Coordinates of C-alpha atoms in Angstrom, one line a residue:
Chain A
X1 CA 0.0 0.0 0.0
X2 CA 3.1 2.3 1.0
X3 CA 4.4 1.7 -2.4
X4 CA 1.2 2.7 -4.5
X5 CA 1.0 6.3 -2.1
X6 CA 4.7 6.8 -2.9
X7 CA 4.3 6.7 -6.7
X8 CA 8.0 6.0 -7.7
X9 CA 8.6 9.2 -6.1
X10 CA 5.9 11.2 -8.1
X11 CA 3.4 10.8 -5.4
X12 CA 3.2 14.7 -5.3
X13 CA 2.3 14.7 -9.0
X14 CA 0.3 12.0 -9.7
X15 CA -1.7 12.6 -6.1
X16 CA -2.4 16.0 -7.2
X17 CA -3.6 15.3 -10.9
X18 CA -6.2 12.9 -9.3
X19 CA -6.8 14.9 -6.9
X20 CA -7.9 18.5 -8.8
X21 CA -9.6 15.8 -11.4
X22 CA -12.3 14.4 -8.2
X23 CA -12.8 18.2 -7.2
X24 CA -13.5 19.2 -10.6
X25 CA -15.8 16.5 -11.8
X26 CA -17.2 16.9 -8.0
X27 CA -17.6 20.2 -8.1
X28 CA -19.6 20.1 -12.0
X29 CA -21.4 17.2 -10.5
X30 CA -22.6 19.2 -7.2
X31 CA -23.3 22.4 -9.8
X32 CA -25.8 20.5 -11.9
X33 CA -27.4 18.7 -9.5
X34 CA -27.9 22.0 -7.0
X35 CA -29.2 23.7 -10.0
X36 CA -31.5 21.5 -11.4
X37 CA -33.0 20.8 -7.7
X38 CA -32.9 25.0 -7.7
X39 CA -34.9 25.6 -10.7
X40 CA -37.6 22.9 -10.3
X41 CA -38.2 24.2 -6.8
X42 CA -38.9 27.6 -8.3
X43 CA -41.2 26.3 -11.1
X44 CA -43.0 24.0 -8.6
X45 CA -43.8 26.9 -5.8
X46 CA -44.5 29.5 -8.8
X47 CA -47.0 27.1 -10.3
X48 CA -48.6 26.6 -6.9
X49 CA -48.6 30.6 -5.8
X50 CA -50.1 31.1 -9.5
X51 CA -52.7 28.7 -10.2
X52 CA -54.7 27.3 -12.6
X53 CA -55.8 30.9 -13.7
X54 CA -52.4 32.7 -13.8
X55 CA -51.1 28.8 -15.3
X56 CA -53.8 29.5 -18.1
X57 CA -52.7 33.2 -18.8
X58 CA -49.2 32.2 -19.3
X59 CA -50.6 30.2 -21.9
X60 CA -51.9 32.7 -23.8
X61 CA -49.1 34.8 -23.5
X62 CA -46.9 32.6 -24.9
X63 CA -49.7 31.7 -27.7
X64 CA -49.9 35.4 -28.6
X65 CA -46.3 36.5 -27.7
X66 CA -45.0 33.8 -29.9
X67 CA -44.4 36.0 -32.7
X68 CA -42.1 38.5 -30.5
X69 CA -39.7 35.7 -29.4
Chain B
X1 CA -56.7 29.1 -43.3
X2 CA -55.4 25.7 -43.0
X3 CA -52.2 27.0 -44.6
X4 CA -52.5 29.8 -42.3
X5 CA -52.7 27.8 -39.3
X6 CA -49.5 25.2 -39.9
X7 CA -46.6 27.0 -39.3
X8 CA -47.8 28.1 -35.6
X9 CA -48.7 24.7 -35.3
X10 CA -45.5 23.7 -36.1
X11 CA -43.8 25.9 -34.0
X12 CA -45.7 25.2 -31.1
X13 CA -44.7 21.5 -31.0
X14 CA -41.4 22.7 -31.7
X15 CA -41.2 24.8 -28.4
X16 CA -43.0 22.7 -25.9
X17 CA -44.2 19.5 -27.1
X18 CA -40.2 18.6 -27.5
X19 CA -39.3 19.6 -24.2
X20 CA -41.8 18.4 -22.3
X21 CA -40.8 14.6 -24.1
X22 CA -37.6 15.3 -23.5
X23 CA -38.1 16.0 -19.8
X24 CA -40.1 12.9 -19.6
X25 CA -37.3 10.5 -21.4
X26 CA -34.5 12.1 -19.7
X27 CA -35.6 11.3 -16.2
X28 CA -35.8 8.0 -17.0
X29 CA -32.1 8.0 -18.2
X30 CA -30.5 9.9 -15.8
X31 CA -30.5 7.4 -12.8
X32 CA -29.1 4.3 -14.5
X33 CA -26.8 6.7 -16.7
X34 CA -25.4 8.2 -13.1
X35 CA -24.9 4.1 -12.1
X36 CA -22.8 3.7 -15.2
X37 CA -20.8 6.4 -14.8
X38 CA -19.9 5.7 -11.4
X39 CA -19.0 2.0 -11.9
X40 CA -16.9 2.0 -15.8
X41 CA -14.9 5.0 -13.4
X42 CA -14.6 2.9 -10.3
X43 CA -13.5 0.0 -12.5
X44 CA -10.9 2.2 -15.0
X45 CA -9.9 3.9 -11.7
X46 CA -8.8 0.8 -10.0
X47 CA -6.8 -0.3 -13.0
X48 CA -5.1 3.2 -13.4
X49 CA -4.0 3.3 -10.2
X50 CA -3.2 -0.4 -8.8
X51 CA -3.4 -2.9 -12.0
X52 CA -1.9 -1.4 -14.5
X53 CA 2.2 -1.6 -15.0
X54 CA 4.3 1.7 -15.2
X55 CA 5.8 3.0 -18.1
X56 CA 9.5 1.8 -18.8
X57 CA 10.2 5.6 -19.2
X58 CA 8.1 7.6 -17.5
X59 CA 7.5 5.4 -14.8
X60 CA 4.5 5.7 -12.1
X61 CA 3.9 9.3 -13.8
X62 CA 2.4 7.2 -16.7
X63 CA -0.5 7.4 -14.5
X64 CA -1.9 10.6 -15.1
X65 CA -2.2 10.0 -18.3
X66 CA -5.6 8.0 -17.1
X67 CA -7.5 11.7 -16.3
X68 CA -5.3 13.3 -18.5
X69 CA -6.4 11.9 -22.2
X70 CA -9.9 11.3 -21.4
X71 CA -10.1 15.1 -20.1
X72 CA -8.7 15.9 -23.7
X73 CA -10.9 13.8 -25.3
X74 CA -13.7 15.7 -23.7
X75 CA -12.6 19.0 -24.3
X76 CA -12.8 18.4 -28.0
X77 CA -15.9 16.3 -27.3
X78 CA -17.2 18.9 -25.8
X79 CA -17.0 21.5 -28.3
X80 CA -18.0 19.2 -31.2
X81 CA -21.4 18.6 -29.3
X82 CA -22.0 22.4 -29.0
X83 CA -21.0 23.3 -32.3
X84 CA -23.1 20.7 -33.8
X85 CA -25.9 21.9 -31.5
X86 CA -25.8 24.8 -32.1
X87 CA -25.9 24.3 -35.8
X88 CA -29.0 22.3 -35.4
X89 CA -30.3 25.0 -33.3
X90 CA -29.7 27.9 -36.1
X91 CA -30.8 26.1 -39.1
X92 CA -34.1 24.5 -37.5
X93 CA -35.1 26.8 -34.7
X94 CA -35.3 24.1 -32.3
X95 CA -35.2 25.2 -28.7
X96 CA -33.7 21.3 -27.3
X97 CA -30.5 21.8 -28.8
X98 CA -29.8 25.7 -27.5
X99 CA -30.4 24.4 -24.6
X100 CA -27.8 21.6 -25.4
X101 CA -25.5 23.9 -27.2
X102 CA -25.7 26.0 -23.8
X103 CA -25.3 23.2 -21.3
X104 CA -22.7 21.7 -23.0
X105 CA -20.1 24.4 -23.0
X106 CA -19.4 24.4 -19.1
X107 CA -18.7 21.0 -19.0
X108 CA -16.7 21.0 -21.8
X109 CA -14.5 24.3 -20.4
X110 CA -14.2 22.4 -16.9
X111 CA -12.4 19.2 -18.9
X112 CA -10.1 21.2 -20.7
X113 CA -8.9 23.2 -17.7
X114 CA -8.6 19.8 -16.1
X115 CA -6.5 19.0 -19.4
X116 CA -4.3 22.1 -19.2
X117 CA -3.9 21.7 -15.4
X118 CA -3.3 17.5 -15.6
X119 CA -1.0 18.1 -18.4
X120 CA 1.4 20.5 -16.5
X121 CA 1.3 18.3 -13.5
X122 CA 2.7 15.6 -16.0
X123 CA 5.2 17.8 -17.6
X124 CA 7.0 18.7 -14.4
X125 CA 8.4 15.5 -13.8
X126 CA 8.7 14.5 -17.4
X127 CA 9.8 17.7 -19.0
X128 CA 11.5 19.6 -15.8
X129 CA 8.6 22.4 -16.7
X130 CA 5.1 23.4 -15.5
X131 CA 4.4 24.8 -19.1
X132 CA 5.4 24.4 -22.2
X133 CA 4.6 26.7 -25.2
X134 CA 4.0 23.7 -28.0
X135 CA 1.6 23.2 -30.2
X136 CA -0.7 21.0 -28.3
X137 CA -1.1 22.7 -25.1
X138 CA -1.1 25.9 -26.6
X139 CA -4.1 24.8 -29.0
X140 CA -6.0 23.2 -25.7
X141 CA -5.4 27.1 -24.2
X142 CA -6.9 28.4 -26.6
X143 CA -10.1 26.0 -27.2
X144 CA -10.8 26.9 -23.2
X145 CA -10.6 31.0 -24.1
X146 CA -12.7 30.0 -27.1
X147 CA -15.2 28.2 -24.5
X148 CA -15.3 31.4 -21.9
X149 CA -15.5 33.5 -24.9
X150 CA -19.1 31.4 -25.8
X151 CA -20.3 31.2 -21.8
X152 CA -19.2 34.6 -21.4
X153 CA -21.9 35.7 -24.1
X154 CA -24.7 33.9 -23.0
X155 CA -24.3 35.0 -19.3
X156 CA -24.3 38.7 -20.9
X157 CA -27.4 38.7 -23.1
X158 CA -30.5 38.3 -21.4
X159 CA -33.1 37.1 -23.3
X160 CA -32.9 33.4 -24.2
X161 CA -34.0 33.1 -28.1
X162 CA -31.4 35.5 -28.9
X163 CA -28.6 34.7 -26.8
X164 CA -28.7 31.2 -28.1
X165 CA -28.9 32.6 -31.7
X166 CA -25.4 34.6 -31.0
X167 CA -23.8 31.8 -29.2
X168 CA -24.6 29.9 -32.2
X169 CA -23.1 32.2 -34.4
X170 CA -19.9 32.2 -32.3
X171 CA -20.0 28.2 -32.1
X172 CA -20.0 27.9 -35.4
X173 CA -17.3 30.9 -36.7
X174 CA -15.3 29.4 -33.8
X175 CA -15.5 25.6 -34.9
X176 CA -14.2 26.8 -38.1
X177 CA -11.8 29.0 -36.8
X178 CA -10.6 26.0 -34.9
X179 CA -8.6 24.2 -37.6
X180 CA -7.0 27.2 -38.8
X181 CA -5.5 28.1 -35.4
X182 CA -4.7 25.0 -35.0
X183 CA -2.3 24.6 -38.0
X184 CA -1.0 28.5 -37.4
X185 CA 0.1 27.1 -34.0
X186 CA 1.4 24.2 -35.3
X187 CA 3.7 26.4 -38.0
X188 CA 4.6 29.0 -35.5
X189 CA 5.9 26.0 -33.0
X190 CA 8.2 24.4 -36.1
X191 CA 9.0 27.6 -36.5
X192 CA 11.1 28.1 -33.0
X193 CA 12.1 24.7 -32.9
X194 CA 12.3 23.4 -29.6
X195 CA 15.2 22.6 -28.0
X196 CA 13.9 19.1 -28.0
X197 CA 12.8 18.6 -24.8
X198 CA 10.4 15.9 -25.5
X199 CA 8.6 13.9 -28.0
X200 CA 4.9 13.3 -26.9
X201 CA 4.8 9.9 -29.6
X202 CA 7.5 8.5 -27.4
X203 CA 6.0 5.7 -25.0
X204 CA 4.2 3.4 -27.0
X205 CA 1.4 1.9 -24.9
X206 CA 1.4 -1.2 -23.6
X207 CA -1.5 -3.2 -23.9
X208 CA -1.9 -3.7 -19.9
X209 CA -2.5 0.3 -20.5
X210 CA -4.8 0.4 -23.2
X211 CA -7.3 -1.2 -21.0
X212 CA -7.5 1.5 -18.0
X213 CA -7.3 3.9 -21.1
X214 CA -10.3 2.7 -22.2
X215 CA -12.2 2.3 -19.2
X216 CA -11.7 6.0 -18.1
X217 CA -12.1 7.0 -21.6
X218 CA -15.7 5.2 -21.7
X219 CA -16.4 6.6 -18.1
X220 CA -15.5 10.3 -18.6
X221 CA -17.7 10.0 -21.7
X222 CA -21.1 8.6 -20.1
X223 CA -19.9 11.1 -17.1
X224 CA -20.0 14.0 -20.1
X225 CA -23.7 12.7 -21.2
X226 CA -25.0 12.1 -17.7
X227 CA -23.9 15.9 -17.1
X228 CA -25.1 16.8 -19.9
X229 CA -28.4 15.7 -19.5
X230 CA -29.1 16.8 -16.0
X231 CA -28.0 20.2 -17.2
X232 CA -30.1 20.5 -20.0
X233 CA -32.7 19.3 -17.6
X234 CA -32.1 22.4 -15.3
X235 CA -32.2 24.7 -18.1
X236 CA -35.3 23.6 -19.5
X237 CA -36.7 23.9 -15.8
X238 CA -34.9 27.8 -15.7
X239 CA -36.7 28.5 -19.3
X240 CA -40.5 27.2 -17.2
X241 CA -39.4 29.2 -14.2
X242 CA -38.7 32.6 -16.2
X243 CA -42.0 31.8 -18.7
X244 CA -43.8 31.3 -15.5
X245 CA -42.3 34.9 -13.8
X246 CA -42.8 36.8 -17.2
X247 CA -46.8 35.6 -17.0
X248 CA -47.3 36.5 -13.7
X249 CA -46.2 39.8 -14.0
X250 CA -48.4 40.1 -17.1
X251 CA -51.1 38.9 -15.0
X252 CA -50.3 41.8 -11.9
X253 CA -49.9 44.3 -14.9
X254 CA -53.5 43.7 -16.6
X255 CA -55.1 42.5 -13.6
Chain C
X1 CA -26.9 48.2 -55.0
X2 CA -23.3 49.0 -55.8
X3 CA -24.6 52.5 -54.7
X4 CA -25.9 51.9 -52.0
X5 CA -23.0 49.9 -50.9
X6 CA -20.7 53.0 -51.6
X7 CA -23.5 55.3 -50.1
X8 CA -22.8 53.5 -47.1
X9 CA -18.9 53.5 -47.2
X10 CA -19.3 57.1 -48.0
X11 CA -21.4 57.8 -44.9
X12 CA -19.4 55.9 -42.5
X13 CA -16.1 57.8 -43.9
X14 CA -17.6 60.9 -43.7
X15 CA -18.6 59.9 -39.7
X16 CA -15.5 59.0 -39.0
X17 CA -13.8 62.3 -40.3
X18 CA -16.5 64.6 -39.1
X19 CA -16.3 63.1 -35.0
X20 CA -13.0 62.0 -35.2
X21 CA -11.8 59.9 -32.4
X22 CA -11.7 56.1 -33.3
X23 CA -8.8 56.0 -35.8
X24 CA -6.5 58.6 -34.1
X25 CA -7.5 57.4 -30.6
X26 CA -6.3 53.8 -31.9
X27 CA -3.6 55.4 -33.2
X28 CA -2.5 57.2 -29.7
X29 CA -3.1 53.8 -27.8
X30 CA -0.8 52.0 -30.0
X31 CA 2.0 54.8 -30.0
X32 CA 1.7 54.4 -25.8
X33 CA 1.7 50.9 -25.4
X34 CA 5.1 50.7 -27.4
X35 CA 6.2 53.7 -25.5
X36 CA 5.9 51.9 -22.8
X37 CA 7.6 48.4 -23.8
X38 CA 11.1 49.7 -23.0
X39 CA 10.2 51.3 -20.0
X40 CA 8.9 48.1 -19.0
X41 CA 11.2 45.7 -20.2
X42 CA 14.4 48.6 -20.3
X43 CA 16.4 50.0 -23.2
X44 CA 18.5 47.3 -24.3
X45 CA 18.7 47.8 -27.6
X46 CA 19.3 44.4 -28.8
X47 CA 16.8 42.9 -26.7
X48 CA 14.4 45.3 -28.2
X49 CA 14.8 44.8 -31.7
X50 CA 14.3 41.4 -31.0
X51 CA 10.8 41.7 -29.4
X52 CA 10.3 44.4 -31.8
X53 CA 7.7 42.4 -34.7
X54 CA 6.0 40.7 -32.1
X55 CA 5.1 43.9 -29.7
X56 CA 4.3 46.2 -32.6
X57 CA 1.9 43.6 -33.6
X58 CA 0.5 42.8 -30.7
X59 CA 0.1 46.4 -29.7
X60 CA -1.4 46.8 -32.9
X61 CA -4.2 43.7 -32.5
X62 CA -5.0 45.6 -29.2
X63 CA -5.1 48.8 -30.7
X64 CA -7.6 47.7 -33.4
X65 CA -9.7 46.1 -30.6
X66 CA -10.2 48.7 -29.0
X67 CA -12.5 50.5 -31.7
X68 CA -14.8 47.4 -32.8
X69 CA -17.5 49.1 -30.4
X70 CA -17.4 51.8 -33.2
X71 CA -18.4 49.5 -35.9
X72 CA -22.2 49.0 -34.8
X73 CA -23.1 50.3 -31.9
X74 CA -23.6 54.0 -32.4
X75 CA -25.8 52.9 -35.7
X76 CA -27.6 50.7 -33.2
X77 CA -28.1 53.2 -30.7
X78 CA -29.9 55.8 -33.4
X79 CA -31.2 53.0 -35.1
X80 CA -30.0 53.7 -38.5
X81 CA -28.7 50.1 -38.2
X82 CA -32.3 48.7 -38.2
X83 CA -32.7 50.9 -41.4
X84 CA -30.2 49.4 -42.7
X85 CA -31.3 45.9 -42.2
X86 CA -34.7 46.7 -44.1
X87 CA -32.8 48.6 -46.8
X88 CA -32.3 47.2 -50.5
X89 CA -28.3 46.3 -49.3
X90 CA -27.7 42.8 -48.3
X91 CA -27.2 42.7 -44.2
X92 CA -23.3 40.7 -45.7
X93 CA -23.1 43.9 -47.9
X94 CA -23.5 45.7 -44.8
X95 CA -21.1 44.1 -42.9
X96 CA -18.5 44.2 -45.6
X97 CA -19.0 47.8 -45.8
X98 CA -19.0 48.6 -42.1
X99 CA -15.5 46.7 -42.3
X100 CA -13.8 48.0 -45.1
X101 CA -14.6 51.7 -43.2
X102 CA -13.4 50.1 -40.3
X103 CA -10.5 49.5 -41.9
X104 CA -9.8 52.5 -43.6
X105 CA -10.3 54.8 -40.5
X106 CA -8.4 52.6 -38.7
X107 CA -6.2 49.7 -39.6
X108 CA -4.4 51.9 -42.0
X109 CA -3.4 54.5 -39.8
X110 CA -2.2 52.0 -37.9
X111 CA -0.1 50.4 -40.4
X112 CA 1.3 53.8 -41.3
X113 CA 2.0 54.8 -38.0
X114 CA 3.9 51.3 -37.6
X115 CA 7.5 51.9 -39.3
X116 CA 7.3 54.6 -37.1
X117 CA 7.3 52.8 -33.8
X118 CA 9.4 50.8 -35.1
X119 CA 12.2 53.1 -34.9
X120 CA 11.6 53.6 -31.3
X121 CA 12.1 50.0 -31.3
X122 CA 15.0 49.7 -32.9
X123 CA 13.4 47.1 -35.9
X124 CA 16.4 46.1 -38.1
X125 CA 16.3 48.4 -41.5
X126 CA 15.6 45.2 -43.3
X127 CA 12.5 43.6 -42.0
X128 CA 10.3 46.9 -42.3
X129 CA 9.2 45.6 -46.5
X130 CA 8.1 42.4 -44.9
X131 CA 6.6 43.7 -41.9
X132 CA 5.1 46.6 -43.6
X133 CA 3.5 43.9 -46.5
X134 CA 2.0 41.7 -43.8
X135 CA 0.3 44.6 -41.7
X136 CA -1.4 45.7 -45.2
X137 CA -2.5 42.0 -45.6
X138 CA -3.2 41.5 -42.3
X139 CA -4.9 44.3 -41.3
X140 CA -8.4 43.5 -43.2
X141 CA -8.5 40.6 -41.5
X142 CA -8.7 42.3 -38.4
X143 CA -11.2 44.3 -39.6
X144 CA -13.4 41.6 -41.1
X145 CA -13.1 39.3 -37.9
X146 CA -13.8 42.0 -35.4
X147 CA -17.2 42.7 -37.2
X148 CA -18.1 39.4 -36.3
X149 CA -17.3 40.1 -32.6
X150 CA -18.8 43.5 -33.4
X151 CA -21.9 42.3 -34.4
X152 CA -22.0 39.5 -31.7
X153 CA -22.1 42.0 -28.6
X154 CA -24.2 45.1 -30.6
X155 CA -26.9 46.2 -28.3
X156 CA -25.0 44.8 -25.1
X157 CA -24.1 47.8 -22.7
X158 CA -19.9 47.7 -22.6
X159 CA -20.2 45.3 -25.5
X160 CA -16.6 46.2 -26.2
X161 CA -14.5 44.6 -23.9
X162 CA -16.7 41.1 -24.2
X163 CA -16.3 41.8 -28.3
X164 CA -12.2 41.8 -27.4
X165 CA -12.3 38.8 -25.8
X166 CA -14.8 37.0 -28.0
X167 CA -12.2 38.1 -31.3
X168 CA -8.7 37.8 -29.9
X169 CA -8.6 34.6 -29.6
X170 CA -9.3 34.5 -33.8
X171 CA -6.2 36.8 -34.1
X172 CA -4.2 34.6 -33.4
X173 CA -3.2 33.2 -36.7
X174 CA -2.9 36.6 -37.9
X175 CA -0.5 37.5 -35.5
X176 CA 1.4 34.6 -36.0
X177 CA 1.8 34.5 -39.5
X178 CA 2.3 38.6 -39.2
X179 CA 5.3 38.1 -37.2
X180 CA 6.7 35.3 -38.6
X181 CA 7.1 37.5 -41.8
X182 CA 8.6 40.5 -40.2
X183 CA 10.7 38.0 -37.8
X184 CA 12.3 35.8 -40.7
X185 CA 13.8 39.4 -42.6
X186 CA 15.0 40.5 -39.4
X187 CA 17.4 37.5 -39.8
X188 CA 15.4 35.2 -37.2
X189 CA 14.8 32.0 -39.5
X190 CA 15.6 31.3 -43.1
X191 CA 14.0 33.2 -45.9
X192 CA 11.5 30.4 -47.3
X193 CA 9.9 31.1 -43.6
X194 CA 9.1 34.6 -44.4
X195 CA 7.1 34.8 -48.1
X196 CA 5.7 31.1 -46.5
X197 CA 4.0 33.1 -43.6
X198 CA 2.9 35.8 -46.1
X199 CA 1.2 33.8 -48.0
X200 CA -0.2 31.9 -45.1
X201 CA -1.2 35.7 -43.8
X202 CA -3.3 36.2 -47.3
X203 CA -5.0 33.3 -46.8
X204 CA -6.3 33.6 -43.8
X205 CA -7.3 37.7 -45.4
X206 CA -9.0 36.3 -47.8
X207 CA -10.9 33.4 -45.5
X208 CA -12.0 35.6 -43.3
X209 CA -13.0 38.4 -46.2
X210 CA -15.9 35.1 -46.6
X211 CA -16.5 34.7 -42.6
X212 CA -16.3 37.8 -41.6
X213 CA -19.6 39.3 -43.4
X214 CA -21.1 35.8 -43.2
X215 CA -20.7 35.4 -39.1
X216 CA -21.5 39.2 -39.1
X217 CA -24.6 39.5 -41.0
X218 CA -26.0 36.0 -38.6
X219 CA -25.2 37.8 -36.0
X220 CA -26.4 40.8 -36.2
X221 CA -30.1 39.1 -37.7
X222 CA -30.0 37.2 -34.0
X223 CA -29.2 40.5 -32.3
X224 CA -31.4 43.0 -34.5
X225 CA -35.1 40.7 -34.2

């Protein structure tokens, strides 16, 4: 075990690569997931506060605002 | 009045009936797809670091060539999905692969700074230099400024159809652009020839190698997709939230 | 249409001439950044006539940057630009003549002003033909690839700096290929090197001569709906 955390004496640079690799993909993996969970919050307590009558005016909004986009 | 009628029909499945399928087929996927991920990586990652042999030359530094390729491979990956997105996007007006296109660039800019950063953690040892000004690395450095340069103009313009038109555009002038700075790179480092210090074709890979290789390669990939996905997932969530925030406040401002 | 193309030019020319500023301000930038070189780096003049191509053409890529805002935005803000996108001229005839004023107000002062600086920096007598060749081929280029960037950032408040990041990184063969002609006269690398990296320098004029009004014009129909 000694031998594979020494590396041939490149523990310091094989250690590190690995180790900025995990916090990157962690930290991407932890970004997407926080912000997808972020956004569907929103859209789920928007939808509620707004109900089916606001919910139907956004529809027509977008129907007649289609031609803006 | 048929006639009339099509083209809004048409657009209307292209703006919602597509995302909401999406939505539906992508949360399906993503579960298994984060499974996958996690075991072709635990299983290249165990050959990387304990069952694979080290390199006659290079020795145990061989081994960062396991996070180091496939990180390259993505960042190319990466900007072949969004430039072929955001092709798709310009020429058929289809909102999915903006969002794609859009969702696509982070990830790719995070694996080619892992690239740049891996890759100067390798040349130390190997090369006696934390950066090296030849044609490879240089081209990588300049694939991640083309990335900021694309994230950087989405952040800046504000509303969605037209920021992803823009970004397009730059996709696209960029994925053509790439080839060409590519070989002016290439020429300028021929140019001041090297002193030599190292020849990147020089450890040919031994076969025990090509197998952790391959693993991490696979992984990083369905790691890339899995990403991708869940991203594109949260954007198409943003795009409800801001609909639903634009209609409510056209709701206060009638009502 | 060919009049209205040079109706254009005209206009822009006369703009330019009339309120001043973007060509001689480039002009003033690119006479202080190499000003400043040997203060920064001191007055060793060997070591300055060896950095000499590169600096005075990367001051110059900066110096050209730093009008792109002109190209569009003050047409967008008075909305002559949406005028323009209605009017009989294609929006890529447009673009091309937005460019070539660009150019002429201020990538050829620039590449006058250039032999100039280049005394200041001690550039060897013989690499000023070269040098002076590839800024005049080069030059467009700039021009034609910044309207691209230009157009990509028109209507965003301080467009201009994202526009300079968005374009430098497609300068980069121009610079290369600009200074490797300048470099091999000044006795850096064999001849062949130098009329190779000119004619590598008009083909990447003349490529993005094509992109430049084609990414320009998309951009500015995805900016201008």
């Amino acid at each position: 075990m000694d031998e594979i955390f020494h590396m041939g004496g490149y523990a310091f640079y094989v250690w590190s690569a690995y180790g900025a690799a995990f916090a990157v993909i962690v930290a991407l993996v932890w970004h997407s997931v926080a912000d997808y969970r972020a956004q569907t919050r929103l859209a789920e307590t928007l939808e509620k506060a707004a109900g089916g009558r606001v919910r139907r005016a956004a529809h027509l909004e977008r129907e007649t605002g289609e031609d803006a986009s | 009045m048929a006639a009339m009628n099509s083209p809004t029909a048409l657009q209307r499945f292209h703006a919602y009936a597509n995302p909401a399928r999406f939505m539906a087929l992508s949360s399906r996927l993503v579960a298994p797809l984060w499974i996958l991920s996690v075991l072709v990586l635990g299983a290249g990652l165990w050959f990387a670091l304990f069952d694979s042999p080290p390199d006659y030359q290079q020795g145990e530094t061989v081994r960062i060539m396991y996070v180091h390729v496939p990180s390259a491979w993505l960042s190319m990956f990466g900007y072949g999905v969004m430039a072929f997105a955001s092709a798709v996007g310009l020429v058929f007006r289809h909102p999915l692969s903006d969002v794609c296109a859009k969702s696509a660039a982070p990830i790719g800019a995070s694996f080619t700074f892992l690239a740049l950063l891996t890759g100067s953690l390798w040349g130390q040892p190997m090369w006696g230099t934390w950066w090296e000004w030849d044609a490879r690395m240089t081209s990588v450095l300049i694939l991640f400024f083309l990335y900021l340069g694309y994230i950087a103009l989405w952040a800046t313009i504000e509303e969605p159809v037209r920021a992803a038109r823009a970004a397009a555009v730059l996709a696209l002038v960029g994925a053509i652009n790439i080839p060409i700075i590519r070989y002016s790179v290439v020429w300028w480092n021929t140019l001041h020839q090297p002193a030599s210090v190292f020849r990147m074709d020089g450890p040919s890979i031994a076969p025990a190698m090509l197998l952790p290789l391959g693993l991490m390669g696979v992984g990083f990939t369905l790691l890339f997709i899995t990403l991708l996905l869940v991203r594109m997932r949260a954007e198409v969530m943003r795009r409800r939230v801001r609909n639903l925030r634009l209609a409510t406040a056209g709701a206060a401002a009638e009502g | 249409m060919m009049r209205a193309f040079l109706a254009l030019l005209a206009r822009d020319l006369r703009l330019a001439v009339r309120l001043g500023g973007g060509g001689g301000m480039a002009v003033f930038f690119f006479l202080i950044v190499i000003s400043l070189l040997p203060l920064g780096i001191g007055p060793d003049r060997a070591l300055l006539a060896k950095v000499a191509p590169g600096m005075l053409w990367v001051a110059l890529l900066l110096a050209a940057l730093l009008t792109l805002d002109r190209l569009f935005q003050a047409d967008y803000e008075d909305g002559s630009l949406d005028l323009l996108t209605m009017g009989p001229l294609p929006l890529e005839l447009v673009v091309v003549a937005k460019a070539v004023g660009h150019w002429l107000t201020t990538g050829l002062p620039l590449v006058v002003a250039a032999p100039l600086l280049g005394v200041l920096l001690n550039l060897p007598g013989e690499a000023y033909p070269p040098m002076m060749a590839a800024m005049l081929i080069g030059t467009p280029a700039l021009s034609f690839l910044g309207a691209i960037g230009a157009a990509l950032t028109v209507g965003i408040r301080r467009g201009g700096l994202l526009a300079s990041l968005l374009v430098l990184p497609f300068y980069i063969p121009v610079l290369i290929f600009g200074v490797g002609a300048a470099d091999a006269a000044a006795g850096g690398f064999s001849g062949e090197a130098g009329r190779q990296s000119l004619l590598l320098l008009g083909a990447v004029a003349l490529a993005s001569l094509v992109l430049g009004p084609l990414g320009g014009a998309a951009a500015l129909r995805a900016n201008l709906r």
